[in-house]
JSON list of C-alpha atoms in Angstrom, two decimals:
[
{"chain": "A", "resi": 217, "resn": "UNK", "atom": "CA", "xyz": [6.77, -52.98, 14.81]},
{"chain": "A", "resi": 218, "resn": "UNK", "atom": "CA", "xyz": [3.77, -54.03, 16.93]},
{"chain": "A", "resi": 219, "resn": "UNK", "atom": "CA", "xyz": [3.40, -50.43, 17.90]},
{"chain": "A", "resi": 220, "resn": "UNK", "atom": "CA", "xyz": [3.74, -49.26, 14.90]},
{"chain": "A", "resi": 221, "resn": "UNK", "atom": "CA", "xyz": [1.33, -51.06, 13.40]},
{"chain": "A", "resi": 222, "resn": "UNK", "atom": "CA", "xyz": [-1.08, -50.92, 16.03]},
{"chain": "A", "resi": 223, "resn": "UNK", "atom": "CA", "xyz": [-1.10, -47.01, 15.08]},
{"chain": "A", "resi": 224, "resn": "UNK", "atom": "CA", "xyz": [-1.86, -47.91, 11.41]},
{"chain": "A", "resi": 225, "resn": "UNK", "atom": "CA", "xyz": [-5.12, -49.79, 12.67]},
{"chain": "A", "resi": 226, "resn": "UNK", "atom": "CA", "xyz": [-6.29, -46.89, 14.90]},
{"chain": "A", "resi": 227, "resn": "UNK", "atom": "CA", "xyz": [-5.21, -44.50, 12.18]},
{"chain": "A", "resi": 228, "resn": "UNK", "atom": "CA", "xyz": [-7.51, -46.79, 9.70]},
{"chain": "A", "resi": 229, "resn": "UNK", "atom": "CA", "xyz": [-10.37, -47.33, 11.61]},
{"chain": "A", "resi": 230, "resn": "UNK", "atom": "CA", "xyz": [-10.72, -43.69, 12.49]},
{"chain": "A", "resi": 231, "resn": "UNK", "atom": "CA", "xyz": [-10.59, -43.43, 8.40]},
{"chain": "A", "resi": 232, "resn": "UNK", "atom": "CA", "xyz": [-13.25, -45.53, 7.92]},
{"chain": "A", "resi": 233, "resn": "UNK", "atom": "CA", "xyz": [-15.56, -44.45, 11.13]},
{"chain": "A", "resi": 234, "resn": "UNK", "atom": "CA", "xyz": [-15.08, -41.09, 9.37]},
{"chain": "A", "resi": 235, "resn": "UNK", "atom": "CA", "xyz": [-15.85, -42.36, 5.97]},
{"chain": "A", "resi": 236, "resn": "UNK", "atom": "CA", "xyz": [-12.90, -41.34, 4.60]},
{"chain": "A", "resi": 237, "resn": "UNK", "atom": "CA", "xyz": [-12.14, -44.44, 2.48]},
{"chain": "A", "resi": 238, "resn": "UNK", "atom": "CA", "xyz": [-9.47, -43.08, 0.31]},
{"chain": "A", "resi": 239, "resn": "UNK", "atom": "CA", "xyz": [-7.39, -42.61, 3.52]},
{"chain": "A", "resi": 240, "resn": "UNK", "atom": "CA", "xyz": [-8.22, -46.03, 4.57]},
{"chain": "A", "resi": 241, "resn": "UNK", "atom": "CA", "xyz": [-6.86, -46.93, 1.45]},
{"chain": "A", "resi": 242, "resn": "UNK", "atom": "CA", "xyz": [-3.52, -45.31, 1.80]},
{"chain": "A", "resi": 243, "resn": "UNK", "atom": "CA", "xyz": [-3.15, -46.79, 5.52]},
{"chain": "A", "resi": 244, "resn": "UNK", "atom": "CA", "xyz": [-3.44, -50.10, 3.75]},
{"chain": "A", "resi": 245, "resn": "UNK", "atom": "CA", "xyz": [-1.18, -49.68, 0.89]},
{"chain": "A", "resi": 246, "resn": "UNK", "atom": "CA", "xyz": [1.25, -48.10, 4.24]},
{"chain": "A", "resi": 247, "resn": "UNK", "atom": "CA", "xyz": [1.06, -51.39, 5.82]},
{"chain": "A", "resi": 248, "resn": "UNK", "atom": "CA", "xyz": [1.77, -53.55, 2.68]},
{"chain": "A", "resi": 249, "resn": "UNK", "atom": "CA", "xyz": [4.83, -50.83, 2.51]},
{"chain": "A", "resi": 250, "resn": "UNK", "atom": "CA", "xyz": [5.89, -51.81, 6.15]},
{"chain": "A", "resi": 251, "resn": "UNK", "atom": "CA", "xyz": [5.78, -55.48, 5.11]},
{"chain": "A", "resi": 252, "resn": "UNK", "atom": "CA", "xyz": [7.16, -55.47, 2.05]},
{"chain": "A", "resi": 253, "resn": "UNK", "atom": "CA", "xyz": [10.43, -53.59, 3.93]},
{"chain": "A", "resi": 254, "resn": "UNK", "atom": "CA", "xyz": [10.62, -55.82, 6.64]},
{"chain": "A", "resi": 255, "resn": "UNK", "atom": "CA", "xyz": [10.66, -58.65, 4.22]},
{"chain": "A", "resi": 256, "resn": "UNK", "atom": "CA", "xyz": [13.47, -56.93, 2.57]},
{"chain": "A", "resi": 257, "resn": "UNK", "atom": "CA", "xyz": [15.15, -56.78, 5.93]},
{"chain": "A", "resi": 258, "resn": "UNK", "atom": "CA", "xyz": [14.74, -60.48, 6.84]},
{"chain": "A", "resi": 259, "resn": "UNK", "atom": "CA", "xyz": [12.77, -59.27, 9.85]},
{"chain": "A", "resi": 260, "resn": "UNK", "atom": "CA", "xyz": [10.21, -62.17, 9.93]},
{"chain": "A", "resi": 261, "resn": "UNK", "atom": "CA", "xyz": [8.23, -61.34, 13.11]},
{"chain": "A", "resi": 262, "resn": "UNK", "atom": "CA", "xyz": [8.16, -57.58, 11.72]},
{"chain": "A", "resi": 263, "resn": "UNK", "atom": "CA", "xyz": [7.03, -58.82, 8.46]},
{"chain": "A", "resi": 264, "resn": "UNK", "atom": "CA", "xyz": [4.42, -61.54, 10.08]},
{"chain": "A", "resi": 265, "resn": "UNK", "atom": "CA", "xyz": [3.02, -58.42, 12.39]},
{"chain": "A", "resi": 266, "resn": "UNK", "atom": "CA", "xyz": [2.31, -56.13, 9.48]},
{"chain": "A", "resi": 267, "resn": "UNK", "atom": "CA", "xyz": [0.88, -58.52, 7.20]},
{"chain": "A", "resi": 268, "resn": "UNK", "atom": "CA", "xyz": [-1.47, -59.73, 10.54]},
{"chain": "A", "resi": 269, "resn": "UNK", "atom": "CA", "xyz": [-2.67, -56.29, 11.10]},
{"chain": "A", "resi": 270, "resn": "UNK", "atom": "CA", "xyz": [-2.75, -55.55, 6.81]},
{"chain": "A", "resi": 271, "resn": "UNK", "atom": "CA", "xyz": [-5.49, -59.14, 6.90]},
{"chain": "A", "resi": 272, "resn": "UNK", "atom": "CA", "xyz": [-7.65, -57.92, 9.91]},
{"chain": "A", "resi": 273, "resn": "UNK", "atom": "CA", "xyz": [-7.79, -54.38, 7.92]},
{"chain": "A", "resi": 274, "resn": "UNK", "atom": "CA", "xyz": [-8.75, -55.45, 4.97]},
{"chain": "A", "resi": 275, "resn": "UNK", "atom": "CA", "xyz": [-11.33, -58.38, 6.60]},
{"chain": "A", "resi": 276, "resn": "UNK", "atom": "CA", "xyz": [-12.88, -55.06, 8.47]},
{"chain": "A", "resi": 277, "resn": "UNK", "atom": "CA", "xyz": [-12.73, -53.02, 5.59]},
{"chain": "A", "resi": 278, "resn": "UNK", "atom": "CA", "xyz": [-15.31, -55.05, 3.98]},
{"chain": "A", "resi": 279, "resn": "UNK", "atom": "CA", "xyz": [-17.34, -56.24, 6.87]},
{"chain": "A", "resi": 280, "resn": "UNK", "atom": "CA", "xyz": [-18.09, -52.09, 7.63]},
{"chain": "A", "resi": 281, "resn": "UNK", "atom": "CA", "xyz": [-18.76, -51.43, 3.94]},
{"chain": "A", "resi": 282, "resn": "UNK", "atom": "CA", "xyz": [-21.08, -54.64, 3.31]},
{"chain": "A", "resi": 283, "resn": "UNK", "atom": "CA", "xyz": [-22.87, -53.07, 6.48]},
{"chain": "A", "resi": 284, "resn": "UNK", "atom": "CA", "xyz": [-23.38, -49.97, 5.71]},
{"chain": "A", "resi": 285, "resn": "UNK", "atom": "CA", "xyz": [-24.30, -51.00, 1.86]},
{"chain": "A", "resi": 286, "resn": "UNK", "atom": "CA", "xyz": [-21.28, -49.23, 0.64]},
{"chain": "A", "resi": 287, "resn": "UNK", "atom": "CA", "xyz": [-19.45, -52.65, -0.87]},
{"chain": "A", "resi": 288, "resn": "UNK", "atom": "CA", "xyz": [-19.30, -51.57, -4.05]},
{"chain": "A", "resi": 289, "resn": "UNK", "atom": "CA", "xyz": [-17.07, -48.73, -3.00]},
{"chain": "A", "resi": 290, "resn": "UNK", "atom": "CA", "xyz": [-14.47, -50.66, -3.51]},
{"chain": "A", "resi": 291, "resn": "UNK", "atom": "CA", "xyz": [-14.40, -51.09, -7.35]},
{"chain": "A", "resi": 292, "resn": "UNK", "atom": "CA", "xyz": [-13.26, -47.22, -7.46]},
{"chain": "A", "resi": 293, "resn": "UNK", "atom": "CA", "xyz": [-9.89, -47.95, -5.35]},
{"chain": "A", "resi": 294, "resn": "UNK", "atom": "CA", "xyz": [-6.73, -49.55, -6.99]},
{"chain": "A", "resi": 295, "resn": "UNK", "atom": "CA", "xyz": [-5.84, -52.60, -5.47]},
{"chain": "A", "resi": 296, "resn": "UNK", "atom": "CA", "xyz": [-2.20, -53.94, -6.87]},
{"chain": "A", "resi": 297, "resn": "UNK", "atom": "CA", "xyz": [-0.34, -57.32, -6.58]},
{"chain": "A", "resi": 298, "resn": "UNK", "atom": "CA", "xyz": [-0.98, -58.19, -3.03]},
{"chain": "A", "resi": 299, "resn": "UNK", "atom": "CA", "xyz": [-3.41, -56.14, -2.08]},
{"chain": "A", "resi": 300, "resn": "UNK", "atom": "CA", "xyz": [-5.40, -57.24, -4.97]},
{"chain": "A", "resi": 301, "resn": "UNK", "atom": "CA", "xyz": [-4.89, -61.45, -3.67]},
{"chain": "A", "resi": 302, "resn": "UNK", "atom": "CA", "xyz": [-5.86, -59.55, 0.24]},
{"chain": "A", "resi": 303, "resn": "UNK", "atom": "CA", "xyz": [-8.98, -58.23, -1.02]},
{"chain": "A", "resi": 304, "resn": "UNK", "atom": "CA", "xyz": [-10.04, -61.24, -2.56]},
{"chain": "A", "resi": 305, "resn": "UNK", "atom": "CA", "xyz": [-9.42, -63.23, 0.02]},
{"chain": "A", "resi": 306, "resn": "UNK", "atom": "CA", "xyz": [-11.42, -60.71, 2.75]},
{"chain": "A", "resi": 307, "resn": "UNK", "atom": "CA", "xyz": [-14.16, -60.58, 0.30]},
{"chain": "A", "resi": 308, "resn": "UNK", "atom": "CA", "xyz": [-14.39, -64.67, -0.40]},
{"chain": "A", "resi": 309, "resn": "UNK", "atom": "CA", "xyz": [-14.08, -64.69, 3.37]},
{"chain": "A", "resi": 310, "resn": "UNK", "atom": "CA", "xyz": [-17.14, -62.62, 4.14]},
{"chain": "A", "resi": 311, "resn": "UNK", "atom": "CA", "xyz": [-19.31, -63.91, 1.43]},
{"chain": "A", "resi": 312, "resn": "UNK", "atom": "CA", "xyz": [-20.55, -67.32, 3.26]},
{"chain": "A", "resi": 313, "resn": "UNK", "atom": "CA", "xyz": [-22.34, -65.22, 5.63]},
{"chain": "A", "resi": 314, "resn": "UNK", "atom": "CA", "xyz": [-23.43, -62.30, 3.57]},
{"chain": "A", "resi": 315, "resn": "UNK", "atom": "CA", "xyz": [-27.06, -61.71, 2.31]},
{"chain": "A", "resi": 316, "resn": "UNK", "atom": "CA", "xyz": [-27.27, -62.72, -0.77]},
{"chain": "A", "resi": 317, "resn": "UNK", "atom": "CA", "xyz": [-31.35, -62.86, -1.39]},
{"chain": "A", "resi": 318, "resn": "UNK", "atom": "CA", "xyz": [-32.45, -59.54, -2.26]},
{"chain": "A", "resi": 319, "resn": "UNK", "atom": "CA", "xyz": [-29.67, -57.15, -0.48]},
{"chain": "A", "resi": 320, "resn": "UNK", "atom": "CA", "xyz": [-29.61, -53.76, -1.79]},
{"chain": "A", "resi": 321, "resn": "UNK", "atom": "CA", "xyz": [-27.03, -53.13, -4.28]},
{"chain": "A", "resi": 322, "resn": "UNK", "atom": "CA", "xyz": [-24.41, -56.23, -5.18]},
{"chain": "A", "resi": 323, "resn": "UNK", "atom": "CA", "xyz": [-23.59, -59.02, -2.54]},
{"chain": "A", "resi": 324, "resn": "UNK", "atom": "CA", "xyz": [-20.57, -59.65, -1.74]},
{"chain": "A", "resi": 325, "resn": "UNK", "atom": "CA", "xyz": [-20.13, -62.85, -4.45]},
{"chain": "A", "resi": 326, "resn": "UNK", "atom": "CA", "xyz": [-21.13, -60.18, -7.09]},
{"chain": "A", "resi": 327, "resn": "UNK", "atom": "CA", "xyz": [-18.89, -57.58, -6.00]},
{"chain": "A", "resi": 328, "resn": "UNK", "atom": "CA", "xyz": [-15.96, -60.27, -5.59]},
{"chain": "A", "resi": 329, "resn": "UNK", "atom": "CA", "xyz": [-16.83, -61.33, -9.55]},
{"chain": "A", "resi": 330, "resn": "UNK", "atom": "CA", "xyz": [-16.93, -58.19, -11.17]},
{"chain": "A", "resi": 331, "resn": "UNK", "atom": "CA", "xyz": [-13.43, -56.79, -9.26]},
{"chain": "A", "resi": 332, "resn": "UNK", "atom": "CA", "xyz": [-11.79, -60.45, -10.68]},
{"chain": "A", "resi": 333, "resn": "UNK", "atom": "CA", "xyz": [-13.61, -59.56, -13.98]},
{"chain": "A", "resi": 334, "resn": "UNK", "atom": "CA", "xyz": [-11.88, -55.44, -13.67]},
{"chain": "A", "resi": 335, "resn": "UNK", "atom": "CA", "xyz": [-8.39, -57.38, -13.12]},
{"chain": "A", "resi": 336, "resn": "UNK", "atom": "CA", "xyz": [-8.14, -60.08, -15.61]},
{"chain": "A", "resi": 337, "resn": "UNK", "atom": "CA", "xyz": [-9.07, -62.74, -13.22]},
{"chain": "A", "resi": 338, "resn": "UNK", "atom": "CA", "xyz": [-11.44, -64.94, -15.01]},
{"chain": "A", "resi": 339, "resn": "UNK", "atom": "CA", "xyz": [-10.58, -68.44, -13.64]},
{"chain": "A", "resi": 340, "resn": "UNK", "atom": "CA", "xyz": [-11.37, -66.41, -9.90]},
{"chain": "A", "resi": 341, "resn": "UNK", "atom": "CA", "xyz": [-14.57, -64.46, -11.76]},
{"chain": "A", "resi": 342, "resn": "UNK", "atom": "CA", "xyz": [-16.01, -68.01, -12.48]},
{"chain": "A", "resi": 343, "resn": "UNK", "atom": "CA", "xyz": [-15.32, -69.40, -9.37]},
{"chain": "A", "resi": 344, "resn": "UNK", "atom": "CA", "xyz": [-17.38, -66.40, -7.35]},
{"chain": "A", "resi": 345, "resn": "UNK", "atom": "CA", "xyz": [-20.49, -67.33, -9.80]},
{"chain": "A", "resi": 346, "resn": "UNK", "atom": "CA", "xyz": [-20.35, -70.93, -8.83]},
{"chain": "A", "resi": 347, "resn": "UNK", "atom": "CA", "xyz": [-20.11, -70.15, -5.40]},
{"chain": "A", "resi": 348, "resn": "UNK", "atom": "CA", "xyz": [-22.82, -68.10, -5.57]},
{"chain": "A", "resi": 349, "resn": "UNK", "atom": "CA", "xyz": [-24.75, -70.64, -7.36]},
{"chain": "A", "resi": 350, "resn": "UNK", "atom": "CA", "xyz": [-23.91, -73.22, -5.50]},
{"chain": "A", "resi": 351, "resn": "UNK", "atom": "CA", "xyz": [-25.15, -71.17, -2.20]},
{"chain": "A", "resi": 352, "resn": "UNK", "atom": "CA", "xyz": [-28.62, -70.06, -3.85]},
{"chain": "A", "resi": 353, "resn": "UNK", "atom": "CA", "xyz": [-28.72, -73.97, -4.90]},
{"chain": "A", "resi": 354, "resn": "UNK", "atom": "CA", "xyz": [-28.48, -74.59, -1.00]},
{"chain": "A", "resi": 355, "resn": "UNK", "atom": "CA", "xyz": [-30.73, -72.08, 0.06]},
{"chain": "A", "resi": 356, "resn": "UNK", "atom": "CA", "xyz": [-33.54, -73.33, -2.25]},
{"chain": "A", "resi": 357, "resn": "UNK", "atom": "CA", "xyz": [-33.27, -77.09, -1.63]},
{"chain": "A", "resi": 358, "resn": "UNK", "atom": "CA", "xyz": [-32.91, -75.65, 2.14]},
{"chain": "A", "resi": 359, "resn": "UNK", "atom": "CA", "xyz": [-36.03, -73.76, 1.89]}
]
């Protein structure tokens, strides 16, 4: 399993060095696939690799986008059941230490708010716009 999904990760990062995020996409929704089979098989350390190497996608996935000011790429991609919680999580993650003060296009609080908002998620669409108050509170009083 380790191998195998240490060929997903060089198969998605050559996706997204080559901008090719749809195929990132289906790399990630492969990896989910692995896990959810090795769940199935009670292979825990299978399972616990996959799911490892699914988390460190998906936390790259948006730290190369939010670089390269393509974040809001991922509103056009389907994200389902646990893919949906992964992003989420990766994008909550990275939003302490994104720009939020006058970045081009949405930070990554906004982004995180309007893809809870496309999925029904209002109790999670509120808490992105307090975080993101709360940080711009912090940054003013810090100013």
């Amino acid at each position: 399993p380790k191998a195998y999904a240490g060929l997903h990760v060089v198969a998605f990062k050559d996706s997204l060095d080559l901008g090719r995020l749809a195929d990132a996409h289906e790399v990630l929704t492969d990896l989910h696939g692995c896990a959810s089979s090795a769940h199935r098989r009670v292979d825990k350390e299978a399972e616990a690799v996959y799911l490892e190497r699914r988390a460190d996608c998906f936390n790259t996935l948006v730290s190369v986008l939010h670089a390269r000011g393509g974040v809001a790429q991922l509103a056009k991609l389907r994200f389902d059941g646990e893919l949906r919680s992964e992003l989420f999580l990766a994008l909550r993650r990275h939003a302490p230490a994104s720009d939020v003060h006058g970045a081009a296009g949405p930070n990554a609080y906004e982004l995180l708010y309007a893809l809870q908002l496309q999925y029904g998620d209002y109790d999670g669409a509120a808490r992105s716009m307090f975080e993101l108050s709360a940080r711009l509170e912090n940054d003013v009083a810090a100013a």
